[in-house]
Amino acid sequence: MVKIIARRYVGTENVYDIGVERDHNFAIKNGLVASNCFNKSHSTAYGYVTYQTAYLKANYPLEYMAALLTANSGDTDKVQKYINNCTSMGIQIDPPDINRSGLDFTPAAGKILFGFSAVRNVGQNAIACILEARNEGGDFTSLANFCDRVDLRAVNRRTLESLIYCGAFDKLESNRHQLIKDLELVYEWAQSRAKDRASGQGNLFDLLGGFSTVSNTTKNNGFDSAPKASAIQDFPPQKKLQMEKELLGFYVSDHPLKSLRQTVSLLTPINLSQLGEQREDTKLCAVVMLNGVKKVMTKKGDPMAILQIEDLTSQSEAVVFPKTYERIGFLLVVDTRLIIWGKVDRRDEQTQLIVEDAEPVETVQMVMVELNPQQAANIEELHRLKTILQEQSGDKEKAKMPVIGIVQAENSRKLVRLGWQFCVQDSRITVQALQNARFTAHLKPLLSN
């Protein structure tokens, strides 16, 4: 139910703060109003629109989120935010499909289907041409069938490559690398057929009704004559996702951090979408994808870097100052998965993360200490554990690896992330110290095989 706040201000006639808190704060932040109160007619409009959108989201979530994604398709940050909302609502986003996608994001079979208009290098003329050919001749059956039926003057080679790389042809051929290699041959083949038709010459296989000497028993659709490249292995999963990100603005079919979702929730109590809500100088860590690295020089000539990072919820900017850059600069490679430690910084109303350390997720090993219910309830045992961890923390500035407690009962198992004050410097030495003190402890890689 929409929460509406009504508050009358002393000495102010007919002026009320009536509206949804979130929309009111948005209006103030973006300069739509000048103070904490605004005209009643504006308040009523805000409240009414919010009620309508809340009703649509509650009763028609699929259609509402599809419309929201379409309306914001030009804003990558917002689209990623809404896709994350869809995930939390149990709504799956399907990548573009050459036989199902339309111009915009559309609801389909309980999911939201990516629209062609949100794919880079695919223009309006190309989309119109694809949809027209599909409406007239039905579904496309192969890459050759597609190239032969669309106007290649509107759907050029670059457009086709983008559609292949983003996964639009996956239902016809899942091997994207094979499709790219085939395209080099099929494109010229289809252009030649188009020229023959334009000149009235036709094609021998068309005249013979698609006859093929390869098999008289198999019905041929006229495209067996299309050339095909030698069989080749598909792109690695990481490369496929990288190309999806480049063309769609974000990962759709999968995400490099998705397999780490449960573990990440133990290490990082907040995500990047909540960065703006944190107090300045708050210490935190985050598991992120490194999307961009801009190396800059200070006035003294020292190198530093501005990073573009993202997690499963949002994108953000991070700064690596010279002293830190000297230690971790070699790790800052685009499309690398990192765990970073740092603090929140606000400057010119912008929130960013000041990176103090970083490590590839492949090398991170967490300290896991197991406690039975009796130990967890024993003050002396907990004090012993606390003492050992404090001894292993050493220099607080260098202690970054969190410790995860496992409370094991007969029918339950609970994981608890201990506070920042119990972070340790060396995971292996800490586990050895815990084992020497008769605690059950072991190392667990952040990235499981």
Short mmCIF file of C-alpha atoms in Angstrom, two decimals:
data_model
loop_
_atom_site.label_atom_id
_atom_site.label_comp_id
_atom_site.label_asym_id
_atom_site.label_seq_id
_atom_site.Cartn_x
_atom_site.Cartn_y
_atom_site.Cartn_z
CA MET A 1 0.00 0.00 0.00
CA VAL A 2 1.27 3.44 -0.92
CA LYS A 3 2.48 5.37 2.09
CA ILE A 4 1.34 8.99 1.97
CA ILE A 5 2.65 11.57 4.39
CA ALA A 6 0.44 14.55 5.23
CA ARG A 7 1.93 17.29 7.34
CA ARG A 8 0.68 20.89 7.72
CA TYR A 9 3.24 23.61 8.32
CA VAL A 10 2.57 26.36 10.85
CA GLY A 11 1.89 29.74 9.26
CA THR A 12 1.64 28.30 5.76
CA GLU A 13 -1.79 28.16 4.18
CA ASN A 14 -2.81 25.44 1.73
CA VAL A 15 0.71 24.05 1.55
CA TYR A 16 1.16 20.43 2.50
CA ASP A 17 3.81 17.81 2.28
CA ILE A 18 1.56 15.19 0.71
CA GLY A 19 3.31 12.55 -1.33
CA VAL A 20 5.42 9.47 -1.31
CA GLU A 21 8.68 9.99 0.56
CA ARG A 22 10.78 8.44 -2.17
CA ASP A 23 9.30 10.60 -4.94
CA HIS A 24 9.44 13.71 -2.77
CA ASN A 25 13.13 13.18 -2.00
CA PHE A 26 13.76 12.56 -5.70
CA ALA A 27 12.04 15.84 -6.53
CA ILE A 28 14.16 17.77 -4.02
CA LYS A 29 17.39 16.11 -5.16
CA ASN A 30 16.73 16.92 -8.81
CA GLY A 31 15.65 20.50 -8.24
CA LEU A 32 11.97 20.00 -8.93
CA VAL A 33 11.08 21.66 -5.65
CA ALA A 34 12.96 24.15 -3.54
CA SER A 35 12.11 23.06 0.01
CA ASN A 36 10.52 20.38 2.14
CA CYS A 37 7.01 21.41 1.17
CA PHE A 38 5.33 22.03 -2.16
CA ASN A 39 1.97 22.89 -3.65
CA LYS A 40 -0.95 20.61 -2.84
CA SER A 41 -1.78 20.06 -6.51
CA HIS A 42 1.76 18.82 -7.15
CA SER A 43 1.61 16.57 -4.11
CA THR A 44 -1.69 15.06 -5.24
CA ALA A 45 -0.31 14.36 -8.71
CA TYR A 46 2.79 12.66 -7.27
CA GLY A 47 0.68 10.55 -4.95
CA TYR A 48 -1.77 9.56 -7.70
CA VAL A 49 0.94 8.59 -10.19
CA THR A 50 2.76 6.62 -7.51
CA TYR A 51 -0.43 4.77 -6.62
CA GLN A 52 -0.98 3.88 -10.29
CA THR A 53 2.56 2.61 -10.79
CA ALA A 54 2.45 0.66 -7.51
CA TYR A 55 -0.80 -0.97 -8.65
CA LEU A 56 0.69 -1.92 -12.03
CA LYS A 57 3.86 -3.30 -10.47
CA ALA A 58 1.85 -5.38 -7.97
CA ASN A 59 -0.70 -6.75 -10.46
CA TYR A 60 1.14 -6.70 -13.81
CA PRO A 61 4.83 -7.02 -12.83
CA LEU A 62 5.97 -8.50 -16.16
CA GLU A 63 4.35 -5.81 -18.29
CA TYR A 64 5.32 -3.02 -15.91
CA MET A 65 9.02 -3.96 -15.76
CA ALA A 66 9.16 -4.45 -19.54
CA ALA A 67 7.76 -0.94 -20.02
CA LEU A 68 10.17 0.45 -17.44
CA LEU A 69 13.16 -1.14 -19.19
CA THR A 70 12.00 0.16 -22.57
CA ALA A 71 11.50 3.69 -21.25
CA ASN A 72 15.03 3.73 -19.83
CA SER A 73 16.80 1.67 -22.51
CA GLY A 74 19.19 4.55 -23.22
CA ASP A 75 20.46 4.68 -19.62
CA THR A 76 22.72 1.70 -18.93
CA ASP A 77 22.89 2.32 -15.16
CA LYS A 78 19.10 2.42 -14.83
CA VAL A 79 18.59 -0.62 -17.04
CA GLN A 80 21.06 -2.62 -14.95
CA LYS A 81 19.27 -1.48 -11.79
CA TYR A 82 15.88 -2.56 -13.16
CA ILE A 83 17.25 -5.88 -14.43
CA ASN A 84 18.49 -6.50 -10.88
CA ASN A 85 14.99 -5.62 -9.64
CA CYS A 86 13.57 -8.16 -12.08
CA THR A 87 15.92 -10.81 -10.72
CA SER A 88 14.82 -10.11 -7.14
CA MET A 89 11.18 -10.34 -8.31
CA GLY A 90 11.83 -13.70 -9.96
CA ILE A 91 11.51 -12.31 -13.50
CA GLN A 92 14.05 -13.68 -15.97
CA ILE A 93 15.51 -11.49 -18.73
CA ASP A 94 16.10 -13.38 -21.97
CA PRO A 95 18.78 -12.20 -24.44
CA PRO A 96 17.70 -11.04 -27.93
CA ASP A 97 16.21 -13.73 -30.16
CA ILE A 98 16.15 -13.31 -33.93
CA ASN A 99 12.78 -15.10 -34.14
CA ARG A 100 11.05 -13.64 -31.07
CA SER A 101 12.39 -10.20 -30.22
CA GLY A 102 10.61 -7.05 -31.26
CA LEU A 103 11.65 -3.43 -31.25
CA ASP A 104 11.48 -3.01 -27.44
CA PHE A 105 11.58 -5.13 -24.28
CA THR A 106 8.49 -7.35 -24.39
CA PRO A 107 6.84 -9.85 -22.02
CA ALA A 108 7.00 -13.39 -23.40
CA ALA A 109 6.17 -16.70 -21.74
CA GLY A 110 6.61 -15.38 -18.22
CA LYS A 111 9.90 -13.67 -19.04
CA ILE A 112 11.03 -10.34 -20.48
CA LEU A 113 12.61 -10.55 -23.90
CA PHE A 114 15.39 -8.16 -24.87
CA GLY A 115 14.44 -5.80 -27.70
CA PHE A 116 16.51 -5.17 -30.84
CA SER A 117 16.55 -1.41 -30.18
CA ALA A 118 18.78 -1.92 -27.12
CA VAL A 119 21.47 -3.75 -29.14
CA ARG A 120 24.34 -1.55 -30.28
CA ASN A 121 24.98 -1.25 -34.03
CA VAL A 122 21.42 -2.37 -34.84
CA GLY A 123 19.61 0.64 -36.32
CA GLN A 124 15.92 1.34 -36.83
CA ASN A 125 16.04 0.52 -40.56
CA ALA A 126 17.68 -2.84 -39.88
CA ILE A 127 15.09 -3.67 -37.21
CA ALA A 128 12.21 -2.75 -39.51
CA CYS A 129 13.70 -4.91 -42.27
CA ILE A 130 14.14 -7.92 -39.94
CA LEU A 131 10.60 -7.68 -38.56
CA GLU A 132 9.11 -7.27 -42.04
CA ALA A 133 10.93 -10.35 -43.39
CA ARG A 134 9.88 -12.38 -40.36
CA ASN A 135 6.25 -11.32 -40.62
CA GLU A 136 6.12 -12.16 -44.32
CA GLY A 137 8.04 -15.44 -44.38
CA GLY A 138 7.82 -16.80 -40.84
CA ASP A 139 10.68 -17.76 -38.55
CA PHE A 140 14.25 -17.78 -39.82
CA THR A 141 15.70 -21.27 -39.97
CA SER A 142 19.42 -20.60 -40.37
CA LEU A 143 21.96 -17.85 -40.87
CA ALA A 144 21.80 -18.43 -44.64
CA ASN A 145 18.01 -18.26 -44.59
CA PHE A 146 18.19 -14.99 -42.68
CA CYS A 147 20.76 -13.37 -44.97
CA ASP A 148 18.84 -14.44 -48.05
CA ARG A 149 15.52 -12.99 -46.86
CA VAL A 150 16.53 -9.61 -45.41
CA ASP A 151 17.75 -6.56 -47.33
CA LEU A 152 21.51 -6.63 -46.76
CA ARG A 153 21.70 -2.94 -47.62
CA ALA A 154 19.83 -2.25 -44.37
CA VAL A 155 21.15 -5.19 -42.36
CA ASN A 156 24.87 -4.85 -43.00
CA ARG A 157 27.74 -7.10 -41.92
CA ARG A 158 28.40 -5.10 -38.73
CA THR A 159 24.75 -5.44 -37.69
CA LEU A 160 24.84 -9.18 -38.28
CA GLU A 161 28.03 -9.58 -36.25
CA SER A 162 26.45 -7.68 -33.36
CA LEU A 163 23.35 -9.88 -33.45
CA ILE A 164 25.50 -13.02 -33.43
CA TYR A 165 27.80 -11.82 -30.63
CA CYS A 166 24.90 -10.82 -28.35
CA GLY A 167 23.25 -14.24 -28.73
CA ALA A 168 20.33 -13.42 -31.04
CA PHE A 169 21.08 -16.48 -33.22
CA ASP A 170 21.74 -18.88 -30.33
CA LYS A 171 18.44 -20.76 -30.84
CA LEU A 172 19.48 -21.55 -34.44
CA GLU A 173 23.16 -22.24 -33.71
CA SER A 174 24.64 -21.98 -30.22
CA ASN A 175 28.24 -21.87 -31.48
CA ARG A 176 28.73 -18.13 -31.99
CA HIS A 177 32.29 -18.55 -33.22
CA GLN A 178 31.03 -20.91 -35.95
CA LEU A 179 28.38 -18.38 -37.00
CA ILE A 180 30.96 -15.60 -37.28
CA LYS A 181 33.15 -17.78 -39.48
CA ASP A 182 30.14 -18.83 -41.58
CA LEU A 183 29.10 -15.20 -41.98
CA GLU A 184 32.30 -14.41 -43.87
CA LEU A 185 31.12 -16.80 -46.62
CA VAL A 186 27.32 -16.58 -46.32
CA TYR A 187 27.16 -12.81 -46.58
CA GLU A 188 28.76 -12.70 -50.03
CA TRP A 189 26.69 -15.71 -51.10
CA ALA A 190 23.46 -13.95 -50.11
CA GLN A 191 24.54 -10.71 -51.83
CA SER A 192 25.18 -12.65 -55.03
CA ARG A 193 21.70 -14.23 -54.88
CA ALA A 194 20.14 -10.81 -54.27
CA LYS A 195 21.90 -9.42 -57.37
CA ASP A 196 20.72 -12.37 -59.47
CA ARG A 197 17.12 -11.83 -58.37
CA ALA A 198 17.36 -8.11 -59.05
CA SER A 199 18.60 -8.77 -62.59
CA GLY A 200 15.91 -11.40 -63.18
CA GLN A 201 18.40 -14.26 -63.60
CA GLY A 202 17.25 -16.28 -60.62
CA ASN A 203 19.19 -19.17 -59.15
CA LEU A 204 19.49 -22.72 -60.44
CA PHE A 205 18.52 -24.23 -57.07
CA ASP A 206 15.52 -21.89 -56.81
CA LEU A 207 14.36 -22.94 -60.31
CA LEU A 208 14.68 -26.62 -59.40
CA GLY A 209 12.67 -26.12 -56.23
CA GLY A 210 15.62 -26.61 -53.93
CA PHE A 211 16.71 -29.93 -55.48
CA SER A 212 19.91 -31.31 -54.02
CA THR A 213 21.88 -34.37 -55.08
CA VAL A 214 23.05 -34.86 -51.51
CA SER A 215 19.79 -36.43 -50.37
CA ASN A 216 16.63 -36.99 -52.38
CA THR A 217 14.70 -38.08 -49.31
CA THR A 218 15.34 -34.99 -47.24
CA LYS A 219 13.26 -31.95 -47.96
CA ASN A 220 15.60 -29.13 -48.90
CA ASN A 221 14.67 -25.55 -48.22
CA GLY A 222 16.92 -24.18 -50.96
CA PHE A 223 19.78 -23.19 -48.68
CA ASP A 224 21.95 -26.31 -48.78
CA SER A 225 23.98 -24.53 -51.42
CA ALA A 226 25.02 -21.91 -48.89
CA PRO A 227 28.74 -22.14 -48.08
CA LYS A 228 29.82 -23.11 -44.57
CA ALA A 229 33.14 -22.69 -42.83
CA SER A 230 35.05 -25.60 -41.33
CA ALA A 231 33.94 -26.65 -37.85
CA ILE A 232 35.48 -24.56 -35.12
CA GLN A 233 35.28 -24.52 -31.31
CA ASP A 234 33.02 -21.92 -29.70
CA PHE A 235 34.33 -18.86 -27.85
CA PRO A 236 35.17 -19.40 -24.16
CA PRO A 237 32.23 -18.47 -21.85
CA GLN A 238 34.11 -15.46 -20.47
CA LYS A 239 34.66 -14.05 -23.97
CA LYS A 240 31.01 -14.57 -24.90
CA LEU A 241 29.92 -12.64 -21.83
CA GLN A 242 32.46 -9.92 -22.57
CA MET A 243 31.01 -9.40 -26.05
CA GLU A 244 27.46 -9.41 -24.66
CA LYS A 245 28.49 -6.67 -22.26
CA GLU A 246 30.04 -4.65 -25.06
CA LEU A 247 26.92 -4.78 -27.23
CA LEU A 248 24.10 -4.75 -24.67
CA GLY A 249 25.74 -2.64 -21.98
CA PHE A 250 25.53 -5.40 -19.37
CA TYR A 251 25.54 -9.18 -19.03
CA VAL A 252 22.26 -10.91 -19.87
CA SER A 253 22.65 -14.66 -20.44
CA ASP A 254 24.89 -14.93 -17.37
CA HIS A 255 27.18 -12.85 -15.16
CA PRO A 256 30.81 -13.58 -14.22
CA LEU A 257 29.99 -12.93 -10.56
CA LYS A 258 26.76 -14.92 -10.38
CA SER A 259 28.50 -18.11 -9.25
CA LEU A 260 29.92 -16.14 -6.30
CA ARG A 261 26.57 -14.69 -5.17
CA GLN A 262 26.18 -16.70 -1.96
CA THR A 263 29.82 -16.38 -0.89
CA VAL A 264 29.89 -12.66 -1.67
CA SER A 265 26.94 -12.06 0.64
CA LEU A 266 29.09 -13.37 3.50
CA LEU A 267 32.03 -11.11 2.70
CA THR A 268 30.23 -7.92 1.75
CA PRO A 269 27.21 -6.87 3.80
CA ILE A 270 26.47 -4.12 1.22
CA ASN A 271 26.62 -3.98 -2.58
CA LEU A 272 27.52 -1.16 -4.98
CA SER A 273 23.92 -0.03 -5.36
CA GLN A 274 23.99 0.83 -1.62
CA LEU A 275 27.26 2.75 -1.79
CA GLY A 276 25.54 6.14 -1.71
CA GLU A 277 23.79 5.26 1.55
CA GLN A 278 27.05 4.70 3.46
CA ARG A 279 28.74 7.26 5.67
CA GLU A 280 31.95 8.81 4.45
CA ASP A 281 35.11 6.86 5.36
CA THR A 282 33.09 3.67 5.93
CA LYS A 283 35.39 0.68 5.48
CA LEU A 284 34.10 -2.05 3.19
CA CYS A 285 35.07 -4.70 0.68
CA ALA A 286 33.39 -5.66 -2.58
CA VAL A 287 33.68 -8.40 -5.17
CA VAL A 288 33.55 -6.69 -8.54
CA MET A 289 34.18 -6.93 -12.26
CA LEU A 290 36.74 -4.42 -13.49
CA ASN A 291 35.17 -2.80 -16.57
CA GLY A 292 37.58 0.06 -17.18
CA VAL A 293 40.98 1.35 -16.08
CA LYS A 294 42.07 4.93 -16.77
CA LYS A 295 45.65 5.58 -15.78
CA VAL A 296 46.39 9.21 -14.87
CA MET A 297 49.42 11.09 -13.57
CA THR A 298 49.42 13.35 -10.53
CA LYS A 299 51.03 16.79 -10.55
CA LYS A 300 54.11 15.16 -9.02
CA GLY A 301 54.25 12.67 -11.90
CA ASP A 302 53.08 9.67 -9.88
CA PRO A 303 50.73 7.17 -11.60
CA MET A 304 47.25 6.49 -10.22
CA ALA A 305 44.05 5.08 -11.73
CA ILE A 306 40.32 5.71 -12.07
CA LEU A 307 38.40 2.43 -12.22
CA GLN A 308 34.96 1.55 -13.55
CA ILE A 309 33.63 -1.38 -11.51
CA GLU A 310 30.40 -3.32 -11.22
CA ASP A 311 28.82 -6.06 -9.17
CA LEU A 312 25.50 -7.86 -9.58
CA THR A 313 23.54 -4.76 -8.60
CA SER A 314 25.16 -1.65 -10.03
CA GLN A 315 28.17 0.13 -11.52
CA SER A 316 30.41 2.64 -9.76
CA GLU A 317 33.68 4.53 -9.93
CA ALA A 318 36.71 3.76 -7.80
CA VAL A 319 39.97 5.64 -7.30
CA VAL A 320 43.40 4.10 -6.75
CA PHE A 321 45.88 6.64 -5.35
CA PRO A 322 49.64 6.43 -6.13
CA LYS A 323 50.83 4.48 -3.06
CA THR A 324 48.14 1.83 -3.56
CA TYR A 325 48.64 1.80 -7.33
CA GLU A 326 52.31 0.99 -6.80
CA ARG A 327 51.29 -2.21 -4.98
CA ILE A 328 48.27 -3.40 -7.01
CA GLY A 329 48.68 -1.73 -10.40
CA PHE A 330 49.64 -5.02 -12.08
CA LEU A 331 46.25 -6.50 -11.05
CA LEU A 332 44.19 -3.78 -12.73
CA VAL A 333 43.30 -5.51 -15.97
CA VAL A 334 39.92 -4.97 -17.67
CA ASP A 335 37.42 -7.86 -17.30
CA THR A 336 39.18 -9.18 -14.20
CA ARG A 337 37.19 -10.33 -11.16
CA LEU A 338 38.62 -8.73 -8.04
CA ILE A 339 37.88 -8.44 -4.36
CA ILE A 340 38.71 -4.88 -3.37
CA TRP A 341 39.01 -3.23 0.03
CA GLY A 342 38.51 0.47 0.52
CA LYS A 343 36.46 3.27 1.99
CA VAL A 344 33.60 5.50 0.85
CA ASP A 345 34.43 9.00 -0.31
CA ARG A 346 32.08 11.85 -1.26
CA ARG A 347 33.22 14.70 -3.43
CA ASP A 348 31.07 17.22 -5.33
CA GLU A 349 27.96 15.22 -4.39
CA GLN A 350 29.45 12.14 -6.08
CA THR A 351 30.03 8.91 -4.15
CA GLN A 352 33.05 6.82 -5.05
CA LEU A 353 35.20 4.11 -3.56
CA ILE A 354 38.82 4.77 -2.55
CA VAL A 355 40.62 1.47 -3.15
CA GLU A 356 43.18 0.50 -0.51
CA ASP A 357 43.90 -3.05 -1.61
CA ALA A 358 42.81 -5.66 -4.15
CA GLU A 359 43.23 -9.36 -4.91
CA PRO A 360 42.00 -11.64 -7.73
CA VAL A 361 39.06 -13.78 -6.62
CA GLU A 362 40.94 -16.86 -7.79
CA THR A 363 43.54 -16.48 -5.02
CA VAL A 364 41.29 -15.39 -2.13
CA GLN A 365 41.01 -17.92 0.71
CA MET A 366 38.59 -17.33 3.57
CA VAL A 367 39.14 -18.48 7.13
CA MET A 368 36.32 -20.79 8.26
CA VAL A 369 36.05 -21.68 11.96
CA GLU A 370 33.47 -24.24 13.09
CA LEU A 371 31.71 -23.99 16.44
CA ASN A 372 29.23 -26.40 17.99
CA PRO A 373 26.27 -24.92 19.95
CA GLN A 374 28.06 -25.45 23.26
CA GLN A 375 31.13 -23.52 22.10
CA ALA A 376 28.98 -20.74 20.62
CA ALA A 377 27.25 -20.30 23.99
CA ASN A 378 30.42 -20.56 26.08
CA ILE A 379 31.82 -17.13 26.99
CA GLU A 380 35.28 -18.52 27.77
CA GLU A 381 35.51 -20.29 24.41
CA LEU A 382 34.41 -17.16 22.56
CA HIS A 383 36.97 -15.12 24.49
CA ARG A 384 39.72 -17.59 23.46
CA LEU A 385 38.62 -17.30 19.82
CA LYS A 386 38.54 -13.51 20.03
CA THR A 387 42.05 -13.39 21.52
CA ILE A 388 43.53 -15.56 18.76
CA LEU A 389 41.93 -13.53 15.98
CA GLN A 390 43.06 -10.24 17.52
CA GLU A 391 46.62 -11.57 17.68
CA GLN A 392 46.44 -12.50 14.00
CA SER A 393 45.05 -9.13 12.95
CA GLY A 394 48.43 -7.45 13.52
CA ASP A 395 48.44 -4.08 11.75
CA LYS A 396 44.78 -3.09 11.50
CA GLU A 397 45.43 -1.32 8.20
CA LYS A 398 46.73 -4.54 6.65
CA ALA A 399 44.21 -6.94 8.22
CA LYS A 400 41.67 -7.45 5.44
CA MET A 401 40.66 -11.12 5.27
CA PRO A 402 37.33 -11.75 7.03
CA VAL A 403 36.68 -14.75 9.24
CA ILE A 404 33.50 -16.79 8.79
CA GLY A 405 32.02 -18.63 11.75
CA ILE A 406 30.05 -21.85 11.19
CA VAL A 407 27.66 -22.78 14.00
CA GLN A 408 26.76 -26.44 13.43
CA ALA A 409 23.77 -27.95 15.23
CA GLU A 410 22.10 -31.32 14.64
CA ASN A 411 19.69 -30.14 11.95
CA SER A 412 20.95 -26.69 11.08
CA ARG A 413 24.06 -24.90 9.91
CA LYS A 414 24.46 -21.15 10.23
CA LEU A 415 27.21 -19.01 8.71
CA VAL A 416 28.19 -15.80 10.49
CA ARG A 417 30.63 -13.22 9.22
CA LEU A 418 32.65 -11.85 12.15
CA GLY A 419 33.13 -8.07 12.40
CA TRP A 420 35.86 -6.01 10.74
CA GLN A 421 37.81 -5.92 14.01
CA PHE A 422 38.42 -9.68 13.59
CA CYS A 423 39.85 -9.54 10.08
CA VAL A 424 43.28 -11.15 9.80
CA GLN A 425 46.40 -10.61 7.71
CA ASP A 426 47.43 -14.14 6.77
CA SER A 427 44.72 -16.77 6.32
CA ARG A 428 47.03 -19.78 6.46
CA ILE A 429 48.83 -18.72 9.65
CA THR A 430 45.45 -17.91 11.25
CA VAL A 431 44.05 -21.37 10.48
CA GLN A 432 47.17 -22.99 11.92
CA ALA A 433 46.86 -20.90 15.10
CA LEU A 434 43.19 -21.84 15.48
CA GLN A 435 43.93 -25.52 14.97
CA ASN A 436 46.75 -25.36 17.54
CA ALA A 437 44.19 -23.96 20.00
CA ARG A 438 41.91 -26.97 19.28
CA PHE A 439 39.41 -25.06 17.16
CA THR A 440 38.13 -26.71 13.99
CA ALA A 441 39.27 -24.38 11.23
CA HIS A 442 40.07 -24.56 7.52
CA LEU A 443 40.60 -22.47 4.42
CA LYS A 444 37.87 -22.08 1.80
CA PRO A 445 38.59 -20.60 -1.64
CA LEU A 446 36.29 -17.74 -2.62
CA LEU A 447 36.06 -19.26 -6.10
CA SER A 448 35.01 -22.91 -5.82
CA ASN A 449 36.01 -25.28 -8.63
#
